[in-house]
mmCIF file of C-alpha atoms in Angstrom:
data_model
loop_
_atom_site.group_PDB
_atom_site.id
_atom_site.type_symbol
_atom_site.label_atom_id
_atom_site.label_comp_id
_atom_site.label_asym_id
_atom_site.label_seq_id
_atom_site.Cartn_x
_atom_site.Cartn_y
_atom_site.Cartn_z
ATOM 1 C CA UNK A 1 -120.512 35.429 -99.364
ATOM 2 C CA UNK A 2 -124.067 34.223 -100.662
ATOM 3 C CA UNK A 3 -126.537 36.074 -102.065
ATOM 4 C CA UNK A 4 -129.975 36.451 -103.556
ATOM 5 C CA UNK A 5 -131.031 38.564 -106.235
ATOM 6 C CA UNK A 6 -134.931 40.671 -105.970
ATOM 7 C CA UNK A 7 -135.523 42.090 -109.413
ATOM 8 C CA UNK A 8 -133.706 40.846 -112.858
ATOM 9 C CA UNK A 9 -133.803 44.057 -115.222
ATOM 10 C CA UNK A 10 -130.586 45.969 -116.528
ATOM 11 C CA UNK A 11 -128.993 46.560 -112.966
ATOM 12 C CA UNK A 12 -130.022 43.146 -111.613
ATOM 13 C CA UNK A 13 -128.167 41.842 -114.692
ATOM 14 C CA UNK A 14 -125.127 43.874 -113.978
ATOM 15 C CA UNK A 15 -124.768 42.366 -110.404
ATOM 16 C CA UNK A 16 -125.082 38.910 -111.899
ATOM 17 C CA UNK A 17 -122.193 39.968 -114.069
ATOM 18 C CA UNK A 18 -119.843 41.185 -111.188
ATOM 19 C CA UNK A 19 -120.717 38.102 -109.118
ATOM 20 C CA UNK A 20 -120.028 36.185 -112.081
ATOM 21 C CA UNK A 21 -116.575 37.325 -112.064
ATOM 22 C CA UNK A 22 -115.610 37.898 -107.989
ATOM 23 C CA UNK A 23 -114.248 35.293 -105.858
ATOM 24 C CA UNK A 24 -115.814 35.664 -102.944
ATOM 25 C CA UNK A 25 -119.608 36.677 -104.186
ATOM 26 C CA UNK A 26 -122.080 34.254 -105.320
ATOM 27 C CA UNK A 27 -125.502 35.089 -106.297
ATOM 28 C CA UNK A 28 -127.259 31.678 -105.504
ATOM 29 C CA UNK A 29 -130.910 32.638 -106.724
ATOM 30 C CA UNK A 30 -133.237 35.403 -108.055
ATOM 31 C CA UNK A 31 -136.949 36.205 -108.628
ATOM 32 C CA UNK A 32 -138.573 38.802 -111.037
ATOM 33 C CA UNK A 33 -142.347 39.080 -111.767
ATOM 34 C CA UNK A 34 -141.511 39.269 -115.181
ATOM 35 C CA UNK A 35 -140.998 35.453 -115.579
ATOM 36 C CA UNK A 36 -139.841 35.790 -119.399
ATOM 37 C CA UNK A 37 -137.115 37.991 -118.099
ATOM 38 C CA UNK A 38 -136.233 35.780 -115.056
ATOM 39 C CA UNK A 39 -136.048 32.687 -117.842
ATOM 40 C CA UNK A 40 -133.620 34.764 -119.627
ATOM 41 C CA UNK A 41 -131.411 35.587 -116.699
ATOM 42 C CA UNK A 42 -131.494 32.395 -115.759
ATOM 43 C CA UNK A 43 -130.623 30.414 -118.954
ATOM 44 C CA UNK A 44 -127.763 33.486 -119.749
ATOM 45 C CA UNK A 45 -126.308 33.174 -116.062
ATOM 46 C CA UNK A 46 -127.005 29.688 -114.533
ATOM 47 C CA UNK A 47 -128.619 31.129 -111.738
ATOM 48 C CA UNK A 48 -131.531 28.929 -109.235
ATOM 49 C CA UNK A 49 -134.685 30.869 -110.002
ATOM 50 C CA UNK A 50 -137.836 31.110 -107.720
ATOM 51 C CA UNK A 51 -141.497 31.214 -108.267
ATOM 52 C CA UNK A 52 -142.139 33.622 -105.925
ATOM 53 C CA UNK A 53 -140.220 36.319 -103.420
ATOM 54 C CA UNK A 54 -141.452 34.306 -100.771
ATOM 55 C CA UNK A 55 -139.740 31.209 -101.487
ATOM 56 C CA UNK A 56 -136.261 33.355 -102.372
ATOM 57 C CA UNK A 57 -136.323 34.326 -99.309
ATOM 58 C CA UNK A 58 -136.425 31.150 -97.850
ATOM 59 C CA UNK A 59 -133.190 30.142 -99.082
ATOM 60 C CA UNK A 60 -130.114 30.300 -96.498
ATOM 61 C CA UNK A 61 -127.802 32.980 -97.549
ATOM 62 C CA UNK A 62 -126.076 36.237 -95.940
ATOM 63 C CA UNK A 63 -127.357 38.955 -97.957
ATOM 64 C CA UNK A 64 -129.797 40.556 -100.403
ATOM 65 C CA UNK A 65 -129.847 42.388 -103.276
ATOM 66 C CA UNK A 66 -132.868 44.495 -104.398
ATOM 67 C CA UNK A 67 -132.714 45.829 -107.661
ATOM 68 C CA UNK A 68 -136.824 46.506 -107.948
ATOM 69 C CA UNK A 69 -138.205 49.889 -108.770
ATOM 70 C CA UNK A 70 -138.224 52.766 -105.621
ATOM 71 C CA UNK A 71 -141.558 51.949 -104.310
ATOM 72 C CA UNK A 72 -140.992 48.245 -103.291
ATOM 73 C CA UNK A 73 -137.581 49.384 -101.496
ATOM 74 C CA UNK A 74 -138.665 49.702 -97.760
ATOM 75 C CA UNK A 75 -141.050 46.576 -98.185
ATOM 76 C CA UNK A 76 -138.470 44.318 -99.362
ATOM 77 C CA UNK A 77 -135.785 45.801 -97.057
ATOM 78 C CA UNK A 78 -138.278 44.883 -93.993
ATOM 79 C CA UNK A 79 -138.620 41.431 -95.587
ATOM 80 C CA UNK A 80 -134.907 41.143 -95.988
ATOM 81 C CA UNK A 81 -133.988 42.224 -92.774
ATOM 82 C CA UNK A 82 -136.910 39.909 -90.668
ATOM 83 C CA UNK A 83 -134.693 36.564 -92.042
ATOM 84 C CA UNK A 84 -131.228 38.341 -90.875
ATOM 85 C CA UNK A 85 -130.615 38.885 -94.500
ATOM 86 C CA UNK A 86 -127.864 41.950 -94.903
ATOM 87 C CA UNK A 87 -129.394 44.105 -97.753
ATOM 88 C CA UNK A 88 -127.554 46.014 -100.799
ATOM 89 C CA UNK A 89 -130.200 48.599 -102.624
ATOM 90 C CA UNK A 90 -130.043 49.969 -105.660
ATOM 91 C CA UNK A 91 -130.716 53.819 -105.839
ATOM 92 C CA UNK A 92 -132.551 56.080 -105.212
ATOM 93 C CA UNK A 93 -132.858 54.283 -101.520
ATOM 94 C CA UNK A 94 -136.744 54.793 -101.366
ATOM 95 C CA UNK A 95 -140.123 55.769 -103.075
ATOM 96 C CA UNK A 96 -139.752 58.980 -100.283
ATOM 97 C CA UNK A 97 -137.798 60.717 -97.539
ATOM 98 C CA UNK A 98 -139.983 59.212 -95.126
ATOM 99 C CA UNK A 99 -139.805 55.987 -96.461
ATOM 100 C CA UNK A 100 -136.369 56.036 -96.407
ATOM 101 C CA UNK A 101 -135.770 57.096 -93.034
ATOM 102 C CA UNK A 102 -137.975 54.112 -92.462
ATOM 103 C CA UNK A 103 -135.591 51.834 -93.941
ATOM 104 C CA UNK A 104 -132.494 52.445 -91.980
ATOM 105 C CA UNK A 105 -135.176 52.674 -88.709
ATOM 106 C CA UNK A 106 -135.684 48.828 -90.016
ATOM 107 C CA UNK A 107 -131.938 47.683 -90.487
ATOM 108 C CA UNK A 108 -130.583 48.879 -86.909
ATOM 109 C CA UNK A 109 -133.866 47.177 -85.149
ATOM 110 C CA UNK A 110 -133.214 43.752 -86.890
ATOM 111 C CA UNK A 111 -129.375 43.992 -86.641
ATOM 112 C CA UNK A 112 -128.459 43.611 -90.152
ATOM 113 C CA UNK A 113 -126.097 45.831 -91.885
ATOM 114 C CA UNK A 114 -127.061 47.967 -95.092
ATOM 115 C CA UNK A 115 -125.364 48.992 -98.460
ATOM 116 C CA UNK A 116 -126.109 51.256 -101.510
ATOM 117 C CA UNK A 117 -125.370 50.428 -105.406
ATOM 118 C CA UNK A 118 -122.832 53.990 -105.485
ATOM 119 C CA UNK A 119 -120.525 52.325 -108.139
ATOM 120 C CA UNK A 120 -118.868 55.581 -109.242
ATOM 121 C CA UNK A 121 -116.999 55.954 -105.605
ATOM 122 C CA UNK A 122 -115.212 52.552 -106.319
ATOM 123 C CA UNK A 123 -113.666 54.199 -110.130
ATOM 124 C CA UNK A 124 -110.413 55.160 -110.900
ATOM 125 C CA UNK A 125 -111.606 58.598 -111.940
ATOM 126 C CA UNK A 126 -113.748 59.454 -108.145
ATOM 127 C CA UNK A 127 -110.695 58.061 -106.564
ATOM 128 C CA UNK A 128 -108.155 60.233 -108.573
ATOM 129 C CA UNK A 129 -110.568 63.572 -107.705
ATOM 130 C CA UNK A 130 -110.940 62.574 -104.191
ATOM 131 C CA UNK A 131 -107.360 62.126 -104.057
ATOM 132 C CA UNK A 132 -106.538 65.746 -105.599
ATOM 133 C CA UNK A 133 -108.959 67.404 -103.464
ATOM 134 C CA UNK A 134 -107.659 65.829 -100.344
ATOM 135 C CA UNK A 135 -103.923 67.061 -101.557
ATOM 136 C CA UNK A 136 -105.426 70.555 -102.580
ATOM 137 C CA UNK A 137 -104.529 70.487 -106.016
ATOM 138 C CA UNK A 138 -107.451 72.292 -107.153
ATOM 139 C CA UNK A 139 -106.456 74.823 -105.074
ATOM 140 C CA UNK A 140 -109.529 76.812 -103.440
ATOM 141 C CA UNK A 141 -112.635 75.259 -104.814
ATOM 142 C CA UNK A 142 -114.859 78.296 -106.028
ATOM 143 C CA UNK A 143 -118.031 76.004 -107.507
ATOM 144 C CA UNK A 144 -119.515 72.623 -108.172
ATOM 145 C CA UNK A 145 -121.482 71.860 -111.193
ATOM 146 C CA UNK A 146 -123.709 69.145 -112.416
ATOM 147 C CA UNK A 147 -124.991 69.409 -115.617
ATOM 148 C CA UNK A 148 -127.439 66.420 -117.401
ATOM 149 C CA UNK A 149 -128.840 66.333 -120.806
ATOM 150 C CA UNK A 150 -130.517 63.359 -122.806
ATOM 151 C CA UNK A 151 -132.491 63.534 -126.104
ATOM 152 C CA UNK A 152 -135.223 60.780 -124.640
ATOM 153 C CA UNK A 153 -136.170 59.724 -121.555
ATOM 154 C CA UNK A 154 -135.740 56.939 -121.096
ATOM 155 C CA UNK A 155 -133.159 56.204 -122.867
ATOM 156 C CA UNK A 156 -133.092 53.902 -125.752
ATOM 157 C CA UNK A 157 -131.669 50.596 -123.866
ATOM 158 C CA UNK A 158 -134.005 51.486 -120.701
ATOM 159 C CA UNK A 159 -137.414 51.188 -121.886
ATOM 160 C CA UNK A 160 -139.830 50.306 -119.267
ATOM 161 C CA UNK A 161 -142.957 51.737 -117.482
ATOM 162 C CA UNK A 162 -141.584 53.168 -114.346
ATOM 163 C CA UNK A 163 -138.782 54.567 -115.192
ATOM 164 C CA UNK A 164 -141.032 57.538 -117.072
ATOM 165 C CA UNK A 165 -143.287 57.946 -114.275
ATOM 166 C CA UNK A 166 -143.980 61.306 -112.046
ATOM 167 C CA UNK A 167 -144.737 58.475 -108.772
ATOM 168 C CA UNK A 168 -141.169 56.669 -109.467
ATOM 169 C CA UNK A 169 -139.127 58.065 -112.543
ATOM 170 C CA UNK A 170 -137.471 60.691 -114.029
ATOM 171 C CA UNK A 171 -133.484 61.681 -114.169
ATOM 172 C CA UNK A 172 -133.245 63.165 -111.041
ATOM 173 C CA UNK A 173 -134.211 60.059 -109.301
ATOM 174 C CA UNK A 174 -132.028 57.813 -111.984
ATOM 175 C CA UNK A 175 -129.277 60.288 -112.396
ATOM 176 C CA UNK A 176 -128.814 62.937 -109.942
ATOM 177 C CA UNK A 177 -127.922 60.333 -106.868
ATOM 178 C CA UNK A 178 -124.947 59.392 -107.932
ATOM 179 C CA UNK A 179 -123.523 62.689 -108.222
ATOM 180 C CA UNK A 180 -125.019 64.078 -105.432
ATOM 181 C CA UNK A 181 -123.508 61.341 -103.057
ATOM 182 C CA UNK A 182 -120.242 61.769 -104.346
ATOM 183 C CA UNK A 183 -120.340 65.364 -103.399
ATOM 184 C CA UNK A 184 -121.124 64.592 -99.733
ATOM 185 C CA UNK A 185 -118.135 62.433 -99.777
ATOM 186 C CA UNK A 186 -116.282 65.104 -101.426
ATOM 187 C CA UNK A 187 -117.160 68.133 -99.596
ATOM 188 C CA UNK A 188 -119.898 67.110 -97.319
ATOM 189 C CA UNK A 189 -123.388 67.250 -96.776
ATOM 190 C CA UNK A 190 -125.100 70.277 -98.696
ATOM 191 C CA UNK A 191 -128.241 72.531 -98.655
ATOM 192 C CA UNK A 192 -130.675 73.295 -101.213
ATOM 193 C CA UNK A 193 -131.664 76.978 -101.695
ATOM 194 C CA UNK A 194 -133.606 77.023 -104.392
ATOM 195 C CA UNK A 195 -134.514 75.844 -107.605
ATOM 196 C CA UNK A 196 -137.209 75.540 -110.485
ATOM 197 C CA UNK A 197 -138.149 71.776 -111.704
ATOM 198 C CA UNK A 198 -140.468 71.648 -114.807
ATOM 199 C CA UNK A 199 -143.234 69.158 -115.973
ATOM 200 C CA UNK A 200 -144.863 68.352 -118.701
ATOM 201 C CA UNK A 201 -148.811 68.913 -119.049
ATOM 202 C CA UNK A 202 -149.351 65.250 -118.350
ATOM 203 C CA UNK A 203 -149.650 64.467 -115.314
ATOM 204 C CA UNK A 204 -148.074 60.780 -115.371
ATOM 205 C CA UNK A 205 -145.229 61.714 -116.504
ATOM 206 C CA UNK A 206 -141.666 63.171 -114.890
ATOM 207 C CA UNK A 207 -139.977 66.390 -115.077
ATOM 208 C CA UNK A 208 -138.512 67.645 -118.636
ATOM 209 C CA UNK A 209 -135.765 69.904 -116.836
ATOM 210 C CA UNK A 210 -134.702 71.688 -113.821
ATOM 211 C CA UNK A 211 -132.287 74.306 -113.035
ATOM 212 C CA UNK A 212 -131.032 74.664 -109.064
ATOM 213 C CA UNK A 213 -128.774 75.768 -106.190
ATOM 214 C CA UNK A 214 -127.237 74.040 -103.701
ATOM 215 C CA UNK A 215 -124.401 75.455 -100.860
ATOM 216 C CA UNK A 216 -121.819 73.098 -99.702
ATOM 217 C CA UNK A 217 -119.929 73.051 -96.536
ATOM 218 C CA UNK A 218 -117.072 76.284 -96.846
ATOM 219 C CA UNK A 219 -119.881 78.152 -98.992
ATOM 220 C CA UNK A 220 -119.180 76.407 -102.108
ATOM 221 C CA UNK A 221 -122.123 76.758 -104.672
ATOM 222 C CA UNK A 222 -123.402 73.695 -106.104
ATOM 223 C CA UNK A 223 -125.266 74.338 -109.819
ATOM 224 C CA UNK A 224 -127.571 71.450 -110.825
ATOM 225 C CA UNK A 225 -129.142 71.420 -114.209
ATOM 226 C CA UNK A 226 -130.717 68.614 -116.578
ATOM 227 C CA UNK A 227 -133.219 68.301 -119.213
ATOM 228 C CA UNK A 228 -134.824 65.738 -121.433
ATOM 229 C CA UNK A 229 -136.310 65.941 -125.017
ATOM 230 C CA UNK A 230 -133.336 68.447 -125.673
ATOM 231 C CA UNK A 231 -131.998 68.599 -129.589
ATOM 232 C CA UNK A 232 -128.169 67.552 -128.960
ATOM 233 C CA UNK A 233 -126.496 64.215 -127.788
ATOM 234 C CA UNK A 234 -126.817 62.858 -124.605
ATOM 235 C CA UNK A 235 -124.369 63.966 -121.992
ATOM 236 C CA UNK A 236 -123.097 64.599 -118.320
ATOM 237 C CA UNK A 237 -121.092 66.732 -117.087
ATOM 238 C CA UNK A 238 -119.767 67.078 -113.373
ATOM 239 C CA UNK A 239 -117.415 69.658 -113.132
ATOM 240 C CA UNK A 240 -115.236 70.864 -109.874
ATOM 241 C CA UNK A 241 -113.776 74.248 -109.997
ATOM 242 C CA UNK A 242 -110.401 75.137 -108.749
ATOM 243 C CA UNK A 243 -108.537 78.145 -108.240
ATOM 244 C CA UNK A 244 -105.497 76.110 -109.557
ATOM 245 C CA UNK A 245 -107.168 73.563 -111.430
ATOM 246 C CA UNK A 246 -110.935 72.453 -112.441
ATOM 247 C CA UNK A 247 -111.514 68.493 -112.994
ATOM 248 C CA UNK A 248 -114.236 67.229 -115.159
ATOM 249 C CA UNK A 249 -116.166 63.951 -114.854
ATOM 250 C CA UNK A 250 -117.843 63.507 -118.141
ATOM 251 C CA UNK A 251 -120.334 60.731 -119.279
ATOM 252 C CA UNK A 252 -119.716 58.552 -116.462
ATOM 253 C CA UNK A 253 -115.995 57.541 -117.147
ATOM 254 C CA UNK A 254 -113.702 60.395 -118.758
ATOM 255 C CA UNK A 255 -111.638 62.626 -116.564
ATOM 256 C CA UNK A 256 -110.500 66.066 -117.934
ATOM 257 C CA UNK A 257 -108.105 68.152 -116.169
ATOM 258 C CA UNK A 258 -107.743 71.920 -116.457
ATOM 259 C CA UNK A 259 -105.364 74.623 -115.932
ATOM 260 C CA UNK A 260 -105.661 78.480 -116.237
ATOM 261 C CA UNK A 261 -105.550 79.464 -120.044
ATOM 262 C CA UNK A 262 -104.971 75.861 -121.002
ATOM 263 C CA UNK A 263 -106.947 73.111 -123.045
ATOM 264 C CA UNK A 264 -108.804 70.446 -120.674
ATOM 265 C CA UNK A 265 -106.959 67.663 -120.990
ATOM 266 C CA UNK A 266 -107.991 64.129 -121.205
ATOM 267 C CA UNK A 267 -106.549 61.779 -118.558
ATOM 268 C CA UNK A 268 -105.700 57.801 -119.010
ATOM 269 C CA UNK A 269 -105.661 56.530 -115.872
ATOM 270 C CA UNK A 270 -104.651 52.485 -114.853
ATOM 271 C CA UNK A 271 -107.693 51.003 -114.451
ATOM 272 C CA UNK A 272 -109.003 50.342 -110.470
ATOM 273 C CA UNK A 273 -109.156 46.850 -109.812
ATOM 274 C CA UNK A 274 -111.838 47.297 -106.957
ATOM 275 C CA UNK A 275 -115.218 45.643 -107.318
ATOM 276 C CA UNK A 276 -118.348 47.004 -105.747
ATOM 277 C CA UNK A 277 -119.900 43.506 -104.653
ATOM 278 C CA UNK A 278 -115.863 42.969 -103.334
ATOM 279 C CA UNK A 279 -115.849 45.351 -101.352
ATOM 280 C CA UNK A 280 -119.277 45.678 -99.633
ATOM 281 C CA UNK A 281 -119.107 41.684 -98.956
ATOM 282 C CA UNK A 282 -115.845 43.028 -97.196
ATOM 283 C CA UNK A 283 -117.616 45.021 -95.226
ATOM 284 C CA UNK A 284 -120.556 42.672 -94.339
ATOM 285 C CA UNK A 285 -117.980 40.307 -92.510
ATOM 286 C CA UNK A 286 -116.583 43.323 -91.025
ATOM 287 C CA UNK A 287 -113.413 43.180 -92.704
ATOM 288 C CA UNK A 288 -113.928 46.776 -95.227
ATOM 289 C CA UNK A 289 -114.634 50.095 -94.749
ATOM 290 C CA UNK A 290 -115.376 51.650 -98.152
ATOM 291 C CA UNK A 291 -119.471 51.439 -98.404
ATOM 292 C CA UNK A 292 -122.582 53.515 -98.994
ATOM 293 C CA UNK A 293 -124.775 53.557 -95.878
ATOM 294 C CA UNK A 294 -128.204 53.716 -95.522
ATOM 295 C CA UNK A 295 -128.056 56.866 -93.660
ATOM 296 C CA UNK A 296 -126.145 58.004 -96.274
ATOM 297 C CA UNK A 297 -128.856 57.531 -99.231
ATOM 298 C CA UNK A 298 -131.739 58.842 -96.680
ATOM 299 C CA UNK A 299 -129.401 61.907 -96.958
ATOM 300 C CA UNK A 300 -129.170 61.931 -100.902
ATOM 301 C CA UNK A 301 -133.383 61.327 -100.764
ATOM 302 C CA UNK A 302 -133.610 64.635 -98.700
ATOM 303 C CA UNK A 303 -132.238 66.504 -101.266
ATOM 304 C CA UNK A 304 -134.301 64.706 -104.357
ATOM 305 C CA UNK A 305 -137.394 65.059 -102.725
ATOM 306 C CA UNK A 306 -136.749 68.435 -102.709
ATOM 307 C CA UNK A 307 -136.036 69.354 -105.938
ATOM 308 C CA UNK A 308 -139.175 66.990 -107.276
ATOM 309 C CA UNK A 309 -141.167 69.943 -105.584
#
């Protein structure tokens, strides 16, 4: 399948690297506003380059990819989905909860089928969990915990003006989705009961922490917690526990496996040959399954919304 690219920062460059390496995605153009980044891309990747959105979206291909900040989301999906274009988002789906219910409103009155950037659903270490749960190894599951903290925000290697902003920033937006859509696939869509988020005095700026509580389907209690500008290294821990066994996913990619009275343990698994891009173009000619609706991130920007309150 052909693609085009909206938006060339650290996640549009990650895409380019995945179609760089699939065999049956090709990312046949891209625009950026920033046009010394888009030269960059371009010259690093060997990708056709527009000089505006308008004229990438001229160009005859199947789907799009929009790796812009939150608030252009629902403007380029409409844009997209007007030329028949299939669109892949990156997270969090929208600037809102309204504006994402908008956006899956948009893709089922133009026809075209939708897809979120979830990457962590398509790792070795989600699958191995998902598999354990579904096989009751655990046991009963008594809680759920998420648990993010980071030094700086932004972090060092994601410098930019949005990404510290109240309007579109902040971990919960950046972080917190992933997580939180893996649990509805694990367990099923969850409710919030309460929970404190902090600020800072200035107002331009996103939350320094947040402590909350979530249930789960079979009255499981979900903890969520996260701070920035904390005195330790960056880390993040999402933690399921068992009555037989509790299973850690820690910074991103390390699965640790415990038993009662026993040291976690740190487990190598073979690494999962499935690609994201793979298996969403899959899906987009109706041959795959394994994708993140629309629906499904309007569900994940329920919950954010409600704990930026």
């Amino acid at each position: 399948m052909k693609g085009i690219l909206i938006g060339a920062g650290v996640v549009g460059e990650r895409i380019l690297q995945q179609a760089a390496n699939s065999t049956s995605v090709e990312i046949v153009a891209m625009y950026d506003a920033n046009t010394e980044r888009l030269q960059e891309m371009t010259a690093r990747y060997n990708v056709q380059t527009t000089s505006s959105l308008e004229e990438l979206l001229e160009i005859e291909v199947e789907f799009a990819y929009i790796g812009t900040p939150p608030i252009s989301h629902m403007f380029l999906t409409e844009g997209c989905a007007k030329r028949g274009l299939h669109v892949i988002c990156e997270k969090p789906l929208a600037h809102n909860e309204e504006e994402g219910k908008r956006m899956v409103e948009i893709a089922k009155a133009y026809g075209v089928k939708t897809a979120m950037h979830f990457p962590m659903i398509y790792g070795e270490e989600f699958l191995y969990v998902e598999k354990a749960i579904q096989q009751q190894e655990l046991g009963d599951v008594i809680q759920v915990e998420l648990s993010t903290y980071f030094p700086q925000w932004p972090r060092p290697w994601q410098e930019n003006n949005w990404i510290r902003t109240r309007e579109q920033g902040g971990f919960i937006r950046e972080i917190f989705p992933h997580y939180l859509q893996m649990t509805e696939r694990l367990f099923g869509e969850g409710s919030l009961q309460s929970h404190q988020t902090h600020y800072p005095q200035n107002p331009e700026l996103c939350e320094q922490s947040i402590c909350a509580l979530a249930q789960l389907p079979g009255n499981i209690p979900f903890v969520l917690q996260g701070a920035h500008g904390v005195a330790e290294q960056e880390q993040i821990i999402y933690r399921i526990h068992g009555t037989k066994k509790t299973m850690t996913i820690r910074n991103w990619a390390e699965l640790w496996v415990s038993t009662p009275n026993q040291p976690a343990e740190r487990l190598t698994l073979q690494k999962s040959n499935i690609s994201f891009l793979d298996e969403v173009s899959l899906y987009f000619q109706g041959k795959g399954s394994n994708y993140v609706s629309f629906e499904e991130g309007a569900s994940v920007q329920h919950i954010i919304d409600s704990l930026l309150k």
